[in-house]
mmCIF file of C-alpha atoms and ligand atoms in Angstrom:
data_model
loop_
_atom_site.group_PDB
_atom_site.id
_atom_site.type_symbol
_atom_site.label_atom_id
_atom_site.label_comp_id
_atom_site.label_asym_id
_atom_site.label_seq_id
_atom_site.Cartn_x
_atom_site.Cartn_y
_atom_site.Cartn_z
ATOM 1 C CA UNK A 8 122.118 127.801 60.519
ATOM 2 C CA UNK A 9 122.331 124.210 61.532
ATOM 3 C CA UNK A 10 119.266 122.373 62.823
ATOM 4 C CA UNK A 11 118.872 120.985 66.323
ATOM 5 C CA UNK A 12 119.504 117.513 64.877
ATOM 6 C CA UNK A 13 122.783 118.649 63.328
ATOM 7 C CA UNK A 14 123.873 120.318 66.551
ATOM 8 C CA UNK A 15 123.049 117.171 68.543
ATOM 9 C CA UNK A 16 125.059 115.101 66.051
ATOM 10 C CA UNK A 17 128.017 117.387 66.672
ATOM 11 C CA UNK A 18 127.756 116.710 70.435
ATOM 12 C CA UNK A 19 127.453 112.975 69.696
ATOM 13 C CA UNK A 20 130.720 113.117 67.763
ATOM 14 C CA UNK A 21 132.434 114.889 70.649
ATOM 15 C CA UNK A 22 131.148 112.232 73.066
ATOM 16 C CA UNK A 23 132.449 109.473 70.785
ATOM 17 C CA UNK A 24 135.946 111.000 70.895
ATOM 18 C CA UNK A 25 135.876 111.954 74.580
ATOM 19 C CA UNK A 26 138.860 110.900 76.698
ATOM 20 C CA UNK A 27 138.270 113.350 79.556
ATOM 21 C CA UNK A 28 137.850 110.511 82.061
ATOM 22 C CA UNK A 29 138.866 106.856 82.008
ATOM 23 C CA UNK A 30 135.454 105.308 81.276
ATOM 24 C CA UNK A 31 135.966 105.174 77.502
ATOM 25 C CA UNK A 32 138.705 102.596 78.093
ATOM 26 C CA UNK A 33 136.363 99.952 79.532
ATOM 27 C CA UNK A 34 133.223 100.879 77.569
ATOM 28 C CA UNK A 35 132.212 99.199 74.295
ATOM 29 C CA UNK A 36 130.234 102.110 72.854
ATOM 30 C CA UNK A 37 129.414 105.667 73.883
ATOM 31 C CA UNK A 38 125.737 106.246 74.707
ATOM 32 C CA UNK A 39 125.220 109.931 73.946
ATOM 33 C CA UNK A 40 121.413 109.933 74.090
ATOM 34 C CA UNK A 41 118.609 109.406 71.626
ATOM 35 C CA UNK A 42 115.272 110.809 70.618
ATOM 36 C CA UNK A 43 113.409 113.725 69.136
ATOM 37 C CA UNK A 44 115.585 116.845 68.785
ATOM 38 C CA UNK A 45 112.370 118.923 69.016
ATOM 39 C CA UNK A 46 111.182 117.155 72.187
ATOM 40 C CA UNK A 47 109.393 119.197 74.827
ATOM 41 C CA UNK A 48 110.120 116.484 77.397
ATOM 42 C CA UNK A 49 113.574 115.095 78.164
ATOM 43 C CA UNK A 50 114.230 112.086 80.416
ATOM 44 C CA UNK A 51 117.601 111.867 82.144
ATOM 45 C CA UNK A 52 118.983 108.647 83.620
ATOM 46 C CA UNK A 53 122.224 107.801 85.382
ATOM 47 C CA UNK A 54 124.625 105.948 83.093
ATOM 48 C CA UNK A 55 124.566 103.201 80.468
ATOM 49 C CA UNK A 56 124.343 99.616 81.705
ATOM 50 C CA UNK A 57 125.436 96.421 79.950
ATOM 51 C CA UNK A 58 122.914 96.433 77.081
ATOM 52 C CA UNK A 59 123.126 100.182 76.510
ATOM 53 C CA UNK A 60 126.918 99.851 76.306
ATOM 54 C CA UNK A 61 126.544 97.026 73.793
ATOM 55 C CA UNK A 62 124.100 98.935 71.579
ATOM 56 C CA UNK A 63 125.032 102.597 72.126
ATOM 57 C CA UNK A 64 121.365 103.383 72.887
ATOM 58 C CA UNK A 65 119.975 104.545 76.268
ATOM 59 C CA UNK A 66 117.513 102.435 78.270
ATOM 60 C CA UNK A 67 117.368 99.287 76.151
ATOM 61 C CA UNK A 68 117.848 96.821 79.038
ATOM 62 C CA UNK A 69 115.401 95.813 81.786
ATOM 63 C CA UNK A 70 115.100 99.368 83.149
ATOM 64 C CA UNK A 71 114.352 100.538 79.618
ATOM 65 C CA UNK A 72 111.592 97.956 79.192
ATOM 66 C CA UNK A 73 109.943 99.213 82.384
ATOM 67 C CA UNK A 74 110.431 102.803 81.242
ATOM 68 C CA UNK A 75 108.695 101.992 77.936
ATOM 69 C CA UNK A 76 105.703 100.528 79.820
ATOM 70 C CA UNK A 77 105.469 103.612 82.026
ATOM 71 C CA UNK A 78 105.665 105.864 78.967
ATOM 72 C CA UNK A 79 102.857 103.991 77.167
ATOM 73 C CA UNK A 80 100.555 104.556 80.153
ATOM 74 C CA UNK A 81 100.933 108.325 79.754
ATOM 75 C CA UNK A 82 100.654 108.232 75.969
ATOM 76 C CA UNK A 83 104.292 108.998 75.298
ATOM 77 C CA UNK A 84 106.596 107.113 72.987
ATOM 78 C CA UNK A 85 110.305 107.378 72.380
ATOM 79 C CA UNK A 86 109.563 109.330 69.205
ATOM 80 C CA UNK A 87 108.072 112.122 71.318
ATOM 81 C CA UNK A 88 110.883 112.489 73.821
ATOM 82 C CA UNK A 89 114.655 112.673 74.148
ATOM 83 C CA UNK A 90 116.484 110.356 76.586
ATOM 84 C CA UNK A 91 119.971 111.001 77.873
ATOM 85 C CA UNK A 92 122.133 110.069 80.804
ATOM 86 C CA UNK A 93 124.381 111.869 83.266
ATOM 87 C CA UNK A 94 127.330 109.726 82.089
ATOM 88 C CA UNK A 95 127.825 108.846 78.428
ATOM 89 C CA UNK A 96 130.077 105.816 78.952
ATOM 90 C CA UNK A 97 129.270 102.789 81.123
ATOM 91 C CA UNK A 98 131.039 102.644 84.495
ATOM 92 C CA UNK A 99 132.662 99.223 85.087
ATOM 93 C CA UNK A 100 130.257 96.764 86.784
ATOM 94 C CA UNK A 101 127.641 99.557 86.775
ATOM 95 C CA UNK A 102 129.281 101.219 89.763
ATOM 96 C CA UNK A 103 128.021 104.639 90.835
ATOM 97 C CA UNK A 104 129.255 107.627 88.822
ATOM 98 C CA UNK A 105 132.151 109.448 90.514
ATOM 99 C CA UNK A 106 131.837 113.190 91.242
ATOM 100 C CA UNK A 107 134.705 113.958 88.857
ATOM 101 C CA UNK A 108 133.112 111.889 86.068
ATOM 102 C CA UNK A 109 129.809 113.704 86.597
ATOM 103 C CA UNK A 110 131.517 117.086 86.529
ATOM 104 C CA UNK A 111 133.389 116.322 83.310
ATOM 105 C CA UNK A 112 130.629 114.456 81.465
ATOM 106 C CA UNK A 113 127.677 116.736 82.198
ATOM 107 C CA UNK A 114 129.161 119.391 79.906
ATOM 108 C CA UNK A 115 127.646 117.203 77.149
ATOM 109 C CA UNK A 116 124.255 116.944 78.841
ATOM 110 C CA UNK A 117 124.231 120.698 79.398
ATOM 111 C CA UNK A 118 124.975 121.276 75.706
ATOM 112 C CA UNK A 119 122.233 118.828 74.679
ATOM 113 C CA UNK A 120 119.662 120.602 76.861
ATOM 114 C CA UNK A 121 120.702 124.002 75.534
ATOM 115 C CA UNK A 122 120.166 122.705 71.982
ATOM 116 C CA UNK A 123 116.855 120.918 72.610
ATOM 117 C CA UNK A 124 115.424 123.610 74.915
ATOM 118 C CA UNK A 125 112.851 121.303 76.539
ATOM 119 C CA UNK A 126 110.022 122.556 78.716
ATOM 120 C CA UNK A 127 109.969 119.564 81.060
ATOM 121 C CA UNK A 128 112.707 117.313 82.407
ATOM 122 C CA UNK A 129 112.020 114.019 84.151
ATOM 123 C CA UNK A 130 115.004 112.925 86.205
ATOM 124 C CA UNK A 131 115.269 109.165 86.749
ATOM 125 C CA UNK A 132 117.034 108.364 90.022
ATOM 126 C CA UNK A 133 119.156 110.336 92.402
ATOM 127 C CA UNK A 134 122.146 111.201 90.211
ATOM 128 C CA UNK A 135 120.045 112.981 87.599
ATOM 129 C CA UNK A 136 117.975 114.664 90.356
ATOM 130 C CA UNK A 137 121.142 115.849 92.142
ATOM 131 C CA UNK A 138 122.413 117.419 88.920
ATOM 132 C CA UNK A 139 119.621 119.992 89.259
ATOM 133 C CA UNK A 140 119.119 119.837 93.037
ATOM 134 C CA UNK A 141 122.457 119.113 94.710
ATOM 135 C CA UNK A 142 122.243 117.776 98.254
ATOM 136 C CA UNK A 143 118.530 116.870 98.070
ATOM 137 C CA UNK A 144 117.105 113.409 98.678
ATOM 138 C CA UNK A 145 115.209 111.481 96.020
ATOM 139 C CA UNK A 146 112.825 109.957 98.590
ATOM 140 C CA UNK A 147 111.781 113.482 99.577
ATOM 141 C CA UNK A 148 111.545 115.228 96.197
ATOM 142 C CA UNK A 149 110.235 112.409 93.969
ATOM 143 C CA UNK A 150 106.944 113.287 92.358
ATOM 144 C CA UNK A 151 107.300 117.027 93.011
ATOM 145 C CA UNK A 152 106.693 119.412 90.119
ATOM 146 C CA UNK A 153 109.446 122.021 90.397
ATOM 147 C CA UNK A 154 109.863 125.074 88.218
ATOM 148 C CA UNK A 155 113.394 126.424 87.926
ATOM 149 C CA UNK A 156 115.418 128.822 85.824
ATOM 150 C CA UNK A 157 118.464 126.918 84.613
ATOM 151 C CA UNK A 158 121.091 128.283 82.239
ATOM 152 C CA UNK A 159 118.579 130.729 80.818
ATOM 153 C CA UNK A 160 115.919 128.032 80.330
ATOM 154 C CA UNK A 161 112.599 128.016 82.172
ATOM 155 C CA UNK A 162 112.262 124.356 83.128
ATOM 156 C CA UNK A 163 109.778 122.200 84.983
ATOM 157 C CA UNK A 164 111.629 119.328 86.611
ATOM 158 C CA UNK A 165 109.811 116.265 87.921
ATOM 159 C CA UNK A 166 112.157 113.864 89.735
ATOM 160 C CA UNK A 167 111.113 110.211 90.004
ATOM 161 C CA UNK A 168 112.790 107.025 91.201
ATOM 162 C CA UNK A 169 115.056 105.233 88.753
ATOM 163 C CA UNK A 170 113.215 102.375 86.961
ATOM 164 C CA UNK A 171 115.860 99.941 88.309
ATOM 165 C CA UNK A 172 114.581 100.749 91.830
ATOM 166 C CA UNK A 173 111.072 99.832 90.653
ATOM 167 C CA UNK A 174 112.386 96.507 89.357
ATOM 168 C CA UNK A 175 113.893 95.690 92.764
ATOM 169 C CA UNK A 176 111.180 96.913 95.079
ATOM 170 C CA UNK A 177 107.383 96.746 94.830
ATOM 171 C CA UNK A 178 106.773 99.899 96.877
ATOM 172 C CA UNK A 179 109.115 101.851 94.645
ATOM 173 C CA UNK A 180 107.381 100.489 91.552
ATOM 174 C CA UNK A 181 104.088 101.728 92.965
ATOM 175 C CA UNK A 182 105.630 105.141 93.659
ATOM 176 C CA UNK A 183 107.009 105.257 90.106
ATOM 177 C CA UNK A 184 103.610 104.401 88.626
ATOM 178 C CA UNK A 185 101.922 107.093 90.714
ATOM 179 C CA UNK A 186 104.562 109.668 89.809
ATOM 180 C CA UNK A 187 104.209 108.847 86.113
ATOM 181 C CA UNK A 188 100.485 109.505 86.437
ATOM 182 C CA UNK A 189 101.389 112.906 87.855
ATOM 183 C CA UNK A 190 103.730 113.488 84.914
ATOM 184 C CA UNK A 191 100.889 112.605 82.525
ATOM 185 C CA UNK A 192 98.508 114.974 84.298
ATOM 186 C CA UNK A 193 101.068 117.748 84.221
ATOM 187 C CA UNK A 194 101.786 117.247 80.511
ATOM 188 C CA UNK A 195 98.037 117.422 79.808
ATOM 189 C CA UNK A 196 98.024 120.966 81.199
ATOM 190 C CA UNK A 197 100.678 122.211 78.733
HETATM 191 N N1 LIG B 223 120.085 103.044 83.470
HETATM 192 C C1 LIG B 223 120.340 104.337 83.188
HETATM 193 O O1 LIG B 223 120.394 105.171 84.085
HETATM 194 N N2 LIG B 223 120.518 104.677 81.924
HETATM 195 C C2 LIG B 223 120.448 103.828 80.925
HETATM 196 O O2 LIG B 223 120.624 104.240 79.782
HETATM 197 C C3 LIG B 223 120.176 102.488 81.232
HETATM 198 C C4 LIG B 223 119.998 102.107 82.515
#
């Protein structure tokens, strides 16, 4: 029996070889995801940006620095959690993910979640939220604690704004900080 870490490495290798869409052609590195294979909490972002593409690691740019600050406030570190994205290769000029790219690429995310079997998922921004709640609006659902059955897993999903929104807009930063407090309170009940 292989361990969760070995199974995640297998997915990483598939991501590295993936040519299912065109994004690998313009990307520097794949960004499969990183963190604790035994994590109870998984964070899901949108897609790698410039620095993530350079380093092959999720959330290492400005959004990542804000994410790290928000994590510290609720006593979480990257060693405790797993972080992944909807797309594993950077879209050119950080354009929005296309529906077809999301459809093709989220087979990897689905496999990662089935391996990790987290209890809680924090979606960062609308693309990750819409993966679980298609057609819903981030401004409406952010900060809600939602329990769902998903691919045989009992999950609690807490959608929040993407950290990049918090970097652009003070009101959204405030909302993010409040929603992270909620996340912390919820995790304390587990
Ligand atoms: N934004 C994301 O959604 N993901 C990253 O990995 C970095 C920035």
